[in-house]
C-alpha cells in the first residue's frame, strides 16, 4: 500500500484517513471544502477530535455550546494562525460555513482524561522558526503537548520555495523516551501556487520501507515509521498540517545520523 493518499479534486470531502485504512492504531485525519451556507454534520465520536479552520469562516455547534463565526484567514499561506476547536469524545457537531471554508479534522484515541470542549484561539498557539538558510521553516503549534488533550498533537508548518523541511530527516518510531517516542503522523500538503508539487521521502535505516513521493495540492502522506523529509522546488511555497498520536503524548525524535552533521555547520 502506498503511503501517498491522493486528494479528491471535487466534492465536499477532500481526503480521509482512518486507522483501518492506514493500517495503524492512532491517527485519523480528514479534510473538507464547504461553500458559503453549506453545513456538515459529524456524528458522536468515541475519539477526541481537533477541528482546524484552515481557511474561511464557520460556526461549530455541539448543541450545549457553539463557537460562532470563527476563522477568517483567506489562505493557509497567510501569516496569521488558524482557529481550532478541541472536542473530547461523546460530542456530535454541526459545522456551518459563512463563506467558502477548508476544514481539517484530526482524531485520536481518548484515554478518559475528560478534557472539556474548548476554542483554541490564534493567540493561544505557539510560534517558532526552525532551521536556517534554505532549511528555514515557520511553525505554528495548534495543539502542542503543553496543551490539554489525550493523544493528539497538531502543528502547521510553512516552508518557503526552494527550502527543505522536516530536515535533517528525523523519525519517532521507537519507545525510548526521552530520546525518541512512538508517534504515527499524517502530512496534509498545500502548495502555492496550487499547480505545484513537493517531494517527500519516508524511509527506515534498513530500507525495508523506502518510498519517495511527488505530492500535489491537498494530498496526504502517511508516516507509520521512519524518517520523513520534505523538499519544496523553486517557485512553490509549501504548507503542511501535521497530526501525530501514539501510546504516549510526547514528541521526541531522532535525526538520521548520516545527515546530522549539517546541524553543526
Short mmCIF file of C-alpha atoms in Angstrom, two decimals:
data_model
loop_
_atom_site.label_atom_id
_atom_site.label_comp_id
_atom_site.label_asym_id
_atom_site.label_seq_id
_atom_site.Cartn_x
_atom_site.Cartn_y
_atom_site.Cartn_z
CA UNK A 1 0.00 0.00 0.00
CA UNK A 2 1.32 3.42 -0.95
CA UNK A 3 1.87 6.00 1.79
CA UNK A 4 0.55 8.70 -0.56
CA UNK A 5 -3.20 9.36 -0.32
CA UNK A 6 -4.38 11.36 -3.31
CA UNK A 7 -6.92 14.11 -2.77
CA UNK A 8 -10.32 14.36 -4.40
CA UNK A 9 -10.26 17.40 -6.70
CA UNK A 10 -14.02 17.95 -6.38
CA UNK A 11 -16.78 17.31 -3.88
CA UNK A 12 -17.12 18.03 -0.20
CA UNK A 13 -14.63 15.55 1.21
CA UNK A 14 -11.06 16.20 0.11
CA UNK A 15 -9.39 13.25 1.82
CA UNK A 16 -9.95 10.77 4.65
CA UNK A 17 -7.55 8.56 6.60
CA UNK A 18 -8.75 6.24 9.36
CA UNK A 19 -6.72 3.81 11.48
CA UNK A 20 -8.32 0.99 9.48
CA UNK A 21 -7.47 2.49 6.08
CA UNK A 22 -3.93 3.36 7.18
CA UNK A 23 -3.29 0.03 8.86
CA UNK A 24 -2.22 1.61 12.12
CA UNK A 25 -3.69 2.33 15.59
CA UNK A 26 -3.93 6.00 16.42
CA UNK A 27 -4.20 8.82 13.87
CA UNK A 28 -7.32 9.77 11.93
CA UNK A 29 -7.44 12.71 9.53
CA UNK A 30 -9.94 14.18 7.12
CA UNK A 31 -10.33 17.46 5.23
CA UNK A 32 -13.40 19.12 3.77
CA UNK A 33 -14.33 22.00 1.48
CA UNK A 34 -17.63 23.82 2.13
CA UNK A 35 -19.25 26.59 0.16
CA UNK A 36 -20.85 29.55 1.93
CA UNK A 37 -24.15 28.46 3.52
CA UNK A 38 -23.33 24.73 3.49
CA UNK A 39 -23.45 22.62 6.65
CA UNK A 40 -21.99 19.25 7.53
CA UNK A 41 -22.87 17.02 10.49
CA UNK A 42 -20.29 15.00 12.41
CA UNK A 43 -21.63 12.06 14.38
CA UNK A 44 -20.89 11.50 18.04
CA UNK A 45 -17.38 10.06 18.27
CA UNK A 46 -15.60 7.87 20.79
CA UNK A 47 -12.34 9.58 19.81
CA UNK A 48 -11.04 13.02 20.69
CA UNK A 49 -11.04 15.47 17.78
CA UNK A 50 -9.46 18.75 16.79
CA UNK A 51 -11.27 20.84 14.15
CA UNK A 52 -8.85 23.25 12.44
CA UNK A 53 -10.28 26.08 10.32
CA UNK A 54 -7.67 26.13 7.58
CA UNK A 55 -9.36 28.97 5.74
CA UNK A 56 -12.71 30.73 5.70
CA UNK A 57 -15.22 31.41 8.46
CA UNK A 58 -17.64 28.99 10.14
CA UNK A 59 -19.70 28.06 13.18
CA UNK A 60 -19.22 24.80 15.12
CA UNK A 61 -22.28 23.83 17.15
CA UNK A 62 -22.23 20.89 19.59
CA UNK A 63 -25.71 21.54 20.99
CA UNK A 64 -24.78 22.60 24.52
CA UNK A 65 -22.18 25.01 23.15
CA UNK A 66 -21.40 26.80 19.90
CA UNK A 67 -18.43 28.77 18.59
CA UNK A 68 -19.80 31.25 16.09
CA UNK A 69 -18.06 32.72 13.04
CA UNK A 70 -14.57 31.55 13.92
CA UNK A 71 -11.68 31.55 11.49
CA UNK A 72 -11.17 34.26 8.93
CA UNK A 73 -7.90 33.82 7.09
CA UNK A 74 -8.09 33.63 3.30
CA UNK A 75 -5.35 31.05 2.84
CA UNK A 76 -3.16 28.67 4.80
CA UNK A 77 -0.28 30.74 3.42
CA UNK A 78 -1.41 33.83 5.34
CA UNK A 79 0.93 34.66 8.21
CA UNK A 80 -1.99 34.63 10.66
CA UNK A 81 -2.63 31.40 12.60
CA UNK A 82 -5.89 29.44 12.42
CA UNK A 83 -8.74 28.97 14.85
CA UNK A 84 -9.36 25.45 16.14
CA UNK A 85 -11.83 23.63 18.38
CA UNK A 86 -10.93 20.70 20.63
CA UNK A 87 -13.68 18.14 21.27
CA UNK A 88 -13.39 15.28 23.74
CA UNK A 89 -15.26 12.06 22.94
CA UNK A 90 -19.03 11.97 23.19
CA UNK A 91 -19.93 15.04 21.14
CA UNK A 92 -21.71 15.36 17.81
CA UNK A 93 -21.06 18.58 15.89
CA UNK A 94 -22.61 20.63 13.10
CA UNK A 95 -20.31 22.86 11.05
CA UNK A 96 -21.83 25.70 9.03
CA UNK A 97 -19.78 27.75 6.57
CA UNK A 98 -20.35 31.51 6.38
CA UNK A 99 -18.03 31.79 3.39
CA UNK A 100 -16.01 29.24 1.48
CA UNK A 101 -14.21 27.05 4.01
CA UNK A 102 -11.46 24.47 4.17
CA UNK A 103 -11.67 22.42 7.35
CA UNK A 104 -9.37 19.75 8.76
CA UNK A 105 -10.47 17.23 11.38
CA UNK A 106 -7.84 15.31 13.36
CA UNK A 107 -8.73 12.45 15.68
CA UNK A 108 -7.06 10.02 18.04
CA UNK A 109 -7.99 7.60 20.82
CA UNK A 110 -9.26 9.10 24.06
CA UNK A 111 -7.76 7.99 27.36
CA UNK A 112 -10.57 9.15 29.63
CA UNK A 113 -8.90 12.30 30.92
CA UNK A 114 -12.17 14.18 30.28
CA UNK A 115 -10.81 17.47 28.94
CA UNK A 116 -13.65 19.94 28.27
CA UNK A 117 -14.53 21.18 24.76
CA UNK A 118 -12.77 24.44 24.01
CA UNK A 119 -11.97 27.03 21.38
CA UNK A 120 -8.26 27.36 20.62
CA UNK A 121 -7.63 30.97 19.66
CA UNK A 122 -4.77 32.13 17.42
CA UNK A 123 -3.18 33.87 20.41
CA UNK A 124 -3.14 30.54 22.28
CA UNK A 125 -0.86 28.96 19.68
CA UNK A 126 2.91 28.75 19.90
CA UNK A 127 5.02 30.12 17.03
CA UNK A 128 8.65 29.34 16.20
CA UNK A 129 11.20 29.30 13.40
CA UNK A 130 13.25 26.17 12.76
CA UNK A 131 16.41 25.78 10.76
CA UNK A 132 18.43 28.40 8.91
CA UNK A 133 19.29 29.30 5.35
CA UNK A 134 17.47 27.08 2.88
CA UNK A 135 16.36 24.88 5.77
CA UNK A 136 14.25 27.63 7.38
CA UNK A 137 10.55 26.94 8.00
CA UNK A 138 7.82 28.54 10.11
CA UNK A 139 5.94 26.60 12.79
CA UNK A 140 2.56 27.11 14.45
CA UNK A 141 1.75 24.62 17.22
CA UNK A 142 -2.03 24.33 17.14
CA UNK A 143 -2.28 21.61 19.79
CA UNK A 144 1.16 21.02 21.36
CA UNK A 145 1.93 18.60 24.16
CA UNK A 146 1.83 21.51 26.63
CA UNK A 147 -1.92 21.97 25.88
CA UNK A 148 -4.61 19.67 27.33
CA UNK A 149 -5.53 16.63 25.21
CA UNK A 150 -5.43 12.85 25.48
CA UNK A 151 -3.42 11.76 22.44
CA UNK A 152 -3.48 14.40 19.70
CA UNK A 153 -0.62 16.65 18.61
CA UNK A 154 -1.38 19.12 15.79
CA UNK A 155 1.03 21.55 14.11
CA UNK A 156 1.18 23.73 10.98
CA UNK A 157 4.41 24.26 9.01
CA UNK A 158 5.03 26.76 6.20
CA UNK A 159 8.09 26.07 4.04
CA UNK A 160 9.35 28.70 1.57
CA UNK A 161 10.05 27.78 -2.04
CA UNK A 162 13.40 26.08 -2.55
CA UNK A 163 13.65 25.06 1.12
CA UNK A 164 13.70 21.69 2.84
CA UNK A 165 11.55 20.85 5.83
CA UNK A 166 11.31 18.11 8.45
CA UNK A 167 15.04 18.16 7.83
CA UNK A 168 17.59 16.82 8.66
CA UNK A 169 15.47 13.70 8.31
CA UNK A 170 14.10 12.60 11.67
CA UNK A 171 11.95 9.77 12.97
CA UNK A 172 9.82 8.92 16.00
CA UNK A 173 9.07 5.20 15.93
CA UNK A 174 10.86 3.76 18.99
CA UNK A 175 9.71 3.83 22.62
CA UNK A 176 12.92 5.28 24.04
CA UNK A 177 11.75 8.46 25.78
CA UNK A 178 13.33 10.98 26.18
CA UNK A 179 15.49 10.14 23.15
CA UNK A 180 12.59 9.06 20.92
CA UNK A 181 8.84 8.41 21.14
CA UNK A 182 6.40 6.39 19.05
CA UNK A 183 4.09 8.63 17.01
CA UNK A 184 2.12 7.93 13.84
CA UNK A 185 1.86 11.02 11.63
CA UNK A 186 0.00 12.46 8.66
CA UNK A 187 1.14 15.31 6.41
CA UNK A 188 -1.66 17.26 4.72
CA UNK A 189 0.05 19.23 1.94
CA UNK A 190 -0.91 22.52 0.32
CA UNK A 191 1.03 24.24 -2.47
CA UNK A 192 1.24 27.87 -3.57
CA UNK A 193 0.64 28.36 -6.47
CA UNK A 194 -1.70 25.36 -6.34
CA UNK A 195 -0.46 23.66 -9.53
CA UNK A 196 2.87 23.00 -7.80
CA UNK A 197 4.29 19.86 -6.28
CA UNK A 198 6.61 18.85 -3.45
CA UNK A 199 8.74 15.80 -2.73
CA UNK A 200 8.57 13.68 0.41
CA UNK A 201 10.51 10.56 1.25
CA UNK A 202 9.70 8.06 4.02
CA UNK A 203 12.47 5.55 4.79
CA UNK A 204 13.91 3.40 7.56
CA UNK A 205 17.53 2.68 8.48
CA UNK A 206 17.40 -0.78 6.90
CA UNK A 207 15.40 0.49 3.88
CA UNK A 208 12.67 -2.08 4.49
CA UNK A 209 10.48 1.00 3.99
CA UNK A 210 11.71 3.47 1.39
CA UNK A 211 9.12 5.43 -0.60
CA UNK A 212 9.70 8.72 -2.42
CA UNK A 213 6.57 10.64 -3.46
CA UNK A 214 5.66 13.61 -5.64
CA UNK A 215 2.96 15.36 -3.62
CA UNK A 216 0.31 17.62 -5.15
CA UNK A 217 -2.07 20.13 -3.58
CA UNK A 218 -4.29 18.60 -0.83
CA UNK A 219 -2.55 15.20 -0.89
CA UNK A 220 -1.69 13.39 2.35
CA UNK A 221 1.44 11.42 3.16
CA UNK A 222 1.15 8.82 5.93
CA UNK A 223 4.19 8.22 8.12
CA UNK A 224 3.82 4.96 10.08
CA UNK A 225 7.55 4.85 10.90
CA UNK A 226 10.88 6.02 9.57
CA UNK A 227 12.45 9.31 8.54
CA UNK A 228 10.25 11.68 6.50
CA UNK A 229 11.88 14.80 4.97
CA UNK A 230 10.10 17.24 2.62
CA UNK A 231 11.63 19.35 -0.16
CA UNK A 232 9.99 22.29 -1.97
CA UNK A 233 11.03 23.05 -5.57
CA UNK A 234 11.89 26.55 -6.71
CA UNK A 235 8.83 28.75 -7.24
CA UNK A 236 6.40 26.89 -4.96
CA UNK A 237 5.78 27.54 -1.28
CA UNK A 238 4.69 24.60 0.84
CA UNK A 239 2.34 24.17 3.77
CA UNK A 240 1.51 21.06 5.71
CA UNK A 241 -0.68 20.26 8.67
CA UNK A 242 0.80 17.50 10.82
CA UNK A 243 -1.30 15.25 13.02
CA UNK A 244 0.54 12.93 15.41
CA UNK A 245 -0.59 10.43 18.04
CA UNK A 246 0.81 7.39 19.75
CA UNK A 247 0.87 5.48 23.03
CA UNK A 248 2.48 8.43 24.85
CA UNK A 249 1.62 12.07 24.12
CA UNK A 250 5.17 13.31 23.78
CA UNK A 251 7.21 14.36 20.73
CA UNK A 252 10.78 13.11 20.91
CA UNK A 253 12.63 12.45 17.68
CA UNK A 254 15.90 11.02 16.41
CA UNK A 255 17.76 12.56 13.47
CA UNK A 256 19.20 10.34 10.76
CA UNK A 257 22.85 10.03 11.89
CA UNK A 258 24.02 10.15 8.27
CA UNK A 259 22.72 13.72 7.93
CA UNK A 260 23.04 15.11 11.46
CA UNK A 261 26.42 16.68 10.60
CA UNK A 262 24.70 19.68 8.99
CA UNK A 263 23.36 20.87 12.35
CA UNK A 264 26.94 21.72 13.38
CA UNK A 265 27.67 23.95 10.37
#
